[in-house]
Amino acid sequence: MKIEPDKKKLIEMAHYRMPFGKYKGRYLVDLPEPYYIWFQQKGFPEGKLGNLLQAMLEIKVNGLESIIHKIQKDFPKDYL
């Protein structure tokens, strides 16, 4: 069985901006890792934002931010 990432979800994640708080308006990929760790300890928000934050934490922990930056560059938000 071959597992492939959902391209639309990756593009959406690459262009998603934090909707509130200290980092409001910043791309999720640009949020500092300690902020993600804080959410992990306190509990991620429910729904889409929480899912995106959890996924981005995994990307950051594994040092894969460059992939998200490449997606931002190669696939503009209006690509969807």
Coordinates of N, CA and C in Angstrom, one line a residue:
M1 N 0.8 -1.2 0.0 CA 0.0 0.0 0.0 C 0.9 1.3 0.0
K2 N 0.6 2.2 -0.9 CA 1.4 3.4 -1.0 C 0.7 4.5 -0.4
I3 N 1.4 5.2 0.5 CA 0.8 6.4 1.2 C 1.3 7.6 0.6
E4 N 0.4 8.5 0.2 CA 0.7 9.8 -0.4 C 0.1 10.9 0.3
P5 N 0.8 12.0 0.5 CA 0.2 13.2 1.2 C -0.9 13.8 0.4
D6 N -1.8 14.4 1.0 CA -2.9 15.1 0.3 C -2.3 16.5 -0.1
K7 N -2.1 16.7 -1.4 CA -1.5 17.9 -1.9 C -2.3 19.2 -1.5
K8 N -3.6 19.1 -1.6 CA -4.4 20.3 -1.2 C -4.2 20.7 0.3
K9 N -4.1 19.7 1.1 CA -4.0 19.9 2.5 C -2.6 20.5 2.8
L10 N -1.6 20.0 2.1 CA -0.2 20.6 2.4 C -0.2 22.0 1.9
I11 N -0.8 22.3 0.8 CA -0.8 23.7 0.3 C -1.5 24.6 1.2
E12 N -2.7 24.1 1.7 CA -3.5 24.9 2.7 C -2.7 25.1 3.9
M13 N -2.0 24.1 4.4 CA -1.2 24.3 5.6 C -0.1 25.3 5.4
A14 N 0.6 25.2 4.3 CA 1.7 26.1 4.0 C 1.2 27.6 4.0
H15 N 0.0 27.9 3.6 CA -0.5 29.2 3.5 C -1.4 29.6 4.7
Y16 N -1.6 28.8 5.7 CA -2.5 29.1 6.8 C -1.8 30.0 7.8
R17 N -2.5 31.0 8.2 CA -2.0 32.0 9.1 C -2.6 31.8 10.5
M18 N -1.9 32.1 11.5 CA -2.4 32.0 12.9 C -3.5 33.0 13.0
P19 N -4.7 32.6 13.5 CA -5.8 33.5 13.5 C -5.9 34.4 14.8
F20 N -5.1 34.1 15.8 CA -5.2 34.9 17.1 C -3.9 34.8 17.8
G21 N -3.9 35.6 18.9 CA -2.8 35.6 19.8 C -1.6 36.4 19.4
K22 N -0.5 36.1 20.1 CA 0.7 36.8 20.0 C 1.3 36.8 18.5
Y23 N 1.0 35.7 17.9 CA 1.5 35.5 16.5 C 0.5 35.6 15.4
K24 N -0.6 36.3 15.7 CA -1.7 36.5 14.8 C -1.2 37.0 13.5
G25 N -1.6 36.3 12.4 CA -1.2 36.8 11.0 C 0.0 36.1 10.5
R26 N 0.8 35.4 11.3 CA 2.0 34.8 10.8 C 1.7 33.4 10.3
Y27 N 2.4 33.0 9.3 CA 2.3 31.6 8.8 C 2.6 30.6 9.9
L28 N 1.8 29.5 9.9 CA 2.1 28.5 10.9 C 3.5 28.0 10.9
V29 N 4.1 27.9 9.8 CA 5.5 27.4 9.7 C 6.5 28.3 10.3
D30 N 6.1 29.6 10.4 CA 7.0 30.6 11.0 C 6.8 30.8 12.5
L31 N 5.9 30.1 13.1 CA 5.7 30.2 14.5 C 6.9 29.4 15.2
P32 N 7.4 29.9 16.3 CA 8.5 29.3 17.0 C 8.1 27.9 17.6
E33 N 9.0 27.0 17.6 CA 8.7 25.6 18.1 C 8.2 25.6 19.5
P34 N 8.8 26.5 20.4 CA 8.3 26.5 21.8 C 6.8 26.8 21.9
Y35 N 6.3 27.6 21.0 CA 4.8 27.9 21.0 C 4.0 26.6 20.7
Y36 N 4.5 25.8 19.8 CA 3.9 24.5 19.5 C 4.0 23.6 20.7
I37 N 5.1 23.6 21.4 CA 5.3 22.7 22.6 C 4.3 23.2 23.7
W38 N 4.1 24.5 23.8 CA 3.1 25.0 24.8 C 1.7 24.5 24.5
F39 N 1.3 24.6 23.2 CA 0.0 24.1 22.8 C -0.1 22.6 23.1
Q40 N 1.0 21.8 22.8 CA 1.0 20.4 23.1 C 0.7 20.1 24.6
Q41 N 1.3 20.9 25.4 CA 1.2 20.7 26.9 C -0.2 21.1 27.4
K42 N -0.7 22.3 26.8 CA -2.0 22.8 27.3 C -3.2 22.2 26.6
G43 N -2.9 21.7 25.4 CA -4.0 21.1 24.6 C -4.2 22.0 23.3
F44 N -4.2 21.3 22.2 CA -4.4 22.0 20.9 C -5.8 22.4 20.8
P45 N -6.1 23.5 20.1 CA -7.5 23.9 19.9 C -8.3 22.8 19.1
E46 N -9.6 22.8 19.3 CA -10.4 21.8 18.5 C -10.5 22.2 17.1
G47 N -10.7 21.2 16.2 CA -11.0 21.4 14.8 C -9.8 21.6 13.9
K48 N -10.0 22.3 12.8 CA -9.0 22.4 11.8 C -7.7 23.0 12.3
L49 N -7.8 24.2 13.0 CA -6.6 24.8 13.5 C -5.8 23.8 14.4
G50 N -6.4 23.1 15.3 CA -5.7 22.2 16.1 C -5.0 21.1 15.3
N51 N -5.7 20.6 14.3 CA -5.1 19.6 13.5 C -3.9 20.1 12.7
L52 N -4.0 21.3 12.2 CA -2.9 21.9 11.4 C -1.7 22.2 12.4
L53 N -2.0 22.7 13.6 CA -0.9 22.9 14.5 C -0.2 21.6 14.9
Q54 N -0.9 20.5 15.1 CA -0.3 19.3 15.5 C 0.5 18.8 14.3
A55 N 0.0 18.9 13.1 CA 0.8 18.4 11.9 C 2.1 19.3 11.8
M56 N 1.9 20.6 12.0 CA 3.1 21.5 11.8 C 4.1 21.2 12.9
L57 N 3.7 20.8 14.1 CA 4.6 20.5 15.2 C 5.5 19.3 14.7
E58 N 4.9 18.3 14.1 CA 5.6 17.1 13.6 C 6.6 17.5 12.5
I59 N 6.2 18.4 11.7 CA 7.1 18.9 10.6 C 8.3 19.6 11.2
K60 N 8.0 20.5 12.2 CA 9.1 21.2 12.8 C 10.1 20.3 13.6
V61 N 9.5 19.4 14.4 CA 10.3 18.5 15.2 C 11.2 17.6 14.3
N62 N 10.8 17.3 13.1 CA 11.6 16.5 12.2 C 12.4 17.4 11.2
G63 N 12.4 18.7 11.4 CA 13.3 19.6 10.6 C 12.8 19.7 9.1
L64 N 11.5 19.6 8.9 CA 11.1 19.6 7.5 C 10.4 20.9 7.1
E65 N 10.7 22.0 7.8 CA 10.1 23.3 7.4 C 10.5 23.7 6.0
S66 N 11.6 23.3 5.5 CA 12.0 23.7 4.1 C 11.0 23.2 3.1
I67 N 10.4 22.1 3.4 CA 9.4 21.6 2.4 C 8.2 22.5 2.4
I68 N 7.8 23.0 3.5 CA 6.6 23.9 3.6 C 7.0 25.2 2.9
H69 N 8.2 25.7 3.1 CA 8.6 27.0 2.4 C 8.7 26.8 0.9
K70 N 9.1 25.6 0.5 CA 9.1 25.3 -1.0 C 7.7 25.3 -1.5
I71 N 6.8 24.7 -0.8 CA 5.3 24.7 -1.2 C 4.8 26.1 -1.3
Q72 N 5.1 26.9 -0.3 CA 4.7 28.3 -0.3 C 5.2 29.0 -1.6
K73 N 6.4 28.8 -2.0 CA 7.0 29.4 -3.2 C 6.4 28.8 -4.5
D74 N 6.3 27.5 -4.6 CA 6.0 26.9 -5.8 C 4.4 26.8 -6.1
F75 N 3.7 26.9 -5.0 CA 2.2 26.8 -5.1 C 1.6 27.9 -4.4
P76 N 1.3 29.0 -5.1 CA 0.7 30.2 -4.4 C -0.7 29.8 -3.8
K77 N -1.1 30.6 -2.9 CA -2.4 30.3 -2.2 C -3.5 30.2 -3.2
D78 N -3.6 31.0 -4.2 CA -4.7 30.9 -5.2 C -4.6 29.7 -6.1
Y79 N -3.5 28.8 -5.9 CA -3.4 27.6 -6.7 C -4.5 26.6 -6.4
L80 N -5.0 26.7 -5.2 CA -6.1 25.8 -4.8 C -7.3 26.2 -5.5

